[in-house]
Phi, psi and omega in degrees: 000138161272143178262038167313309189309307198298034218212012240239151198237103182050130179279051266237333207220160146202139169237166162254139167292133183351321177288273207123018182264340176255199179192139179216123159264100167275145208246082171308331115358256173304011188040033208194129197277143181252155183208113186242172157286165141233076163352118146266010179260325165219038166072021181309181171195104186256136181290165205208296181189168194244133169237115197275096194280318184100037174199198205220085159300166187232211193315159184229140163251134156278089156295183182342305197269344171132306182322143179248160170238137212216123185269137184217186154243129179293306193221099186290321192303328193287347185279323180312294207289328182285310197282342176299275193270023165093306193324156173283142180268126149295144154232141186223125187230126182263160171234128193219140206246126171245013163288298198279143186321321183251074193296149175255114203244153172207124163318121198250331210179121171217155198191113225276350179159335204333285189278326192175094186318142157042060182259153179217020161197129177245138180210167191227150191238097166066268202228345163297199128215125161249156202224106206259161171221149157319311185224348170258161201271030162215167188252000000 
């Protein structure tokens, strides 16, 4: 392992690309999806590069197409505050094209608690999104 990974600040998500040669960490903390290699011939795992969001990711879904979708928070204190007092959370799902040297993040959902408190995942079903929260009973 390198240990560059190791420095990684609260660690909230992880995934593989369809192969299994990458791997995304998301970093809640650091606000930034980590993107290592993986040897599939003897499992190293090398850090590659940090992709920086400006929000506090959680969970990573890979679709099909490669792309990942990422649930994060916009406002953590508001999230703290969602497990004290009950209060509404935003959810926020980002889509992110990491085939390119300059991966490209784009807001997919933003949302102040309303619709669906403390989401912490987006994954996609055909032509859908669906959207998990932490704590409300619906999708």
């Amino acid at each position: 392992m390198d240990f560059a990974l190791l420095d990684i600040q609260s660690g909230g998500g992880i995934n593989a690309s369809a192969d299994g040669t990458a791997l995304y960490i998301s970093e809640t903390n650091g606000k930034t999806i980590r993107v290592a290699s993986r040897d599939a011939a003897d499992g190293s795992i090398t850090g590659l590069q940090k992709i920086n969001l400006g929000t506090s990711p959680d969970n990573i879904d890979v679709a099909a197409d490669g792309s990942l979708w990422v649930g994060a928070h916009s406002r953590v204190l508001a999230l703290v505050l969602h497990f004290i007092t009950g209060s509404k959370s935003p959810t926020q799902i980002l889509r992110i094209d990491p085939s390119q040297s300059e991966p490209q993040i784009k807001e997919i959902y933003l949302n102040d608690g309303e619709e669906i408190s403390a989401g912490s995942c987006g994954a996609t079903y055909g032509n859908k999104l669906l959207i998990g929260s932490i704590t409300d009973k619906q999708v």
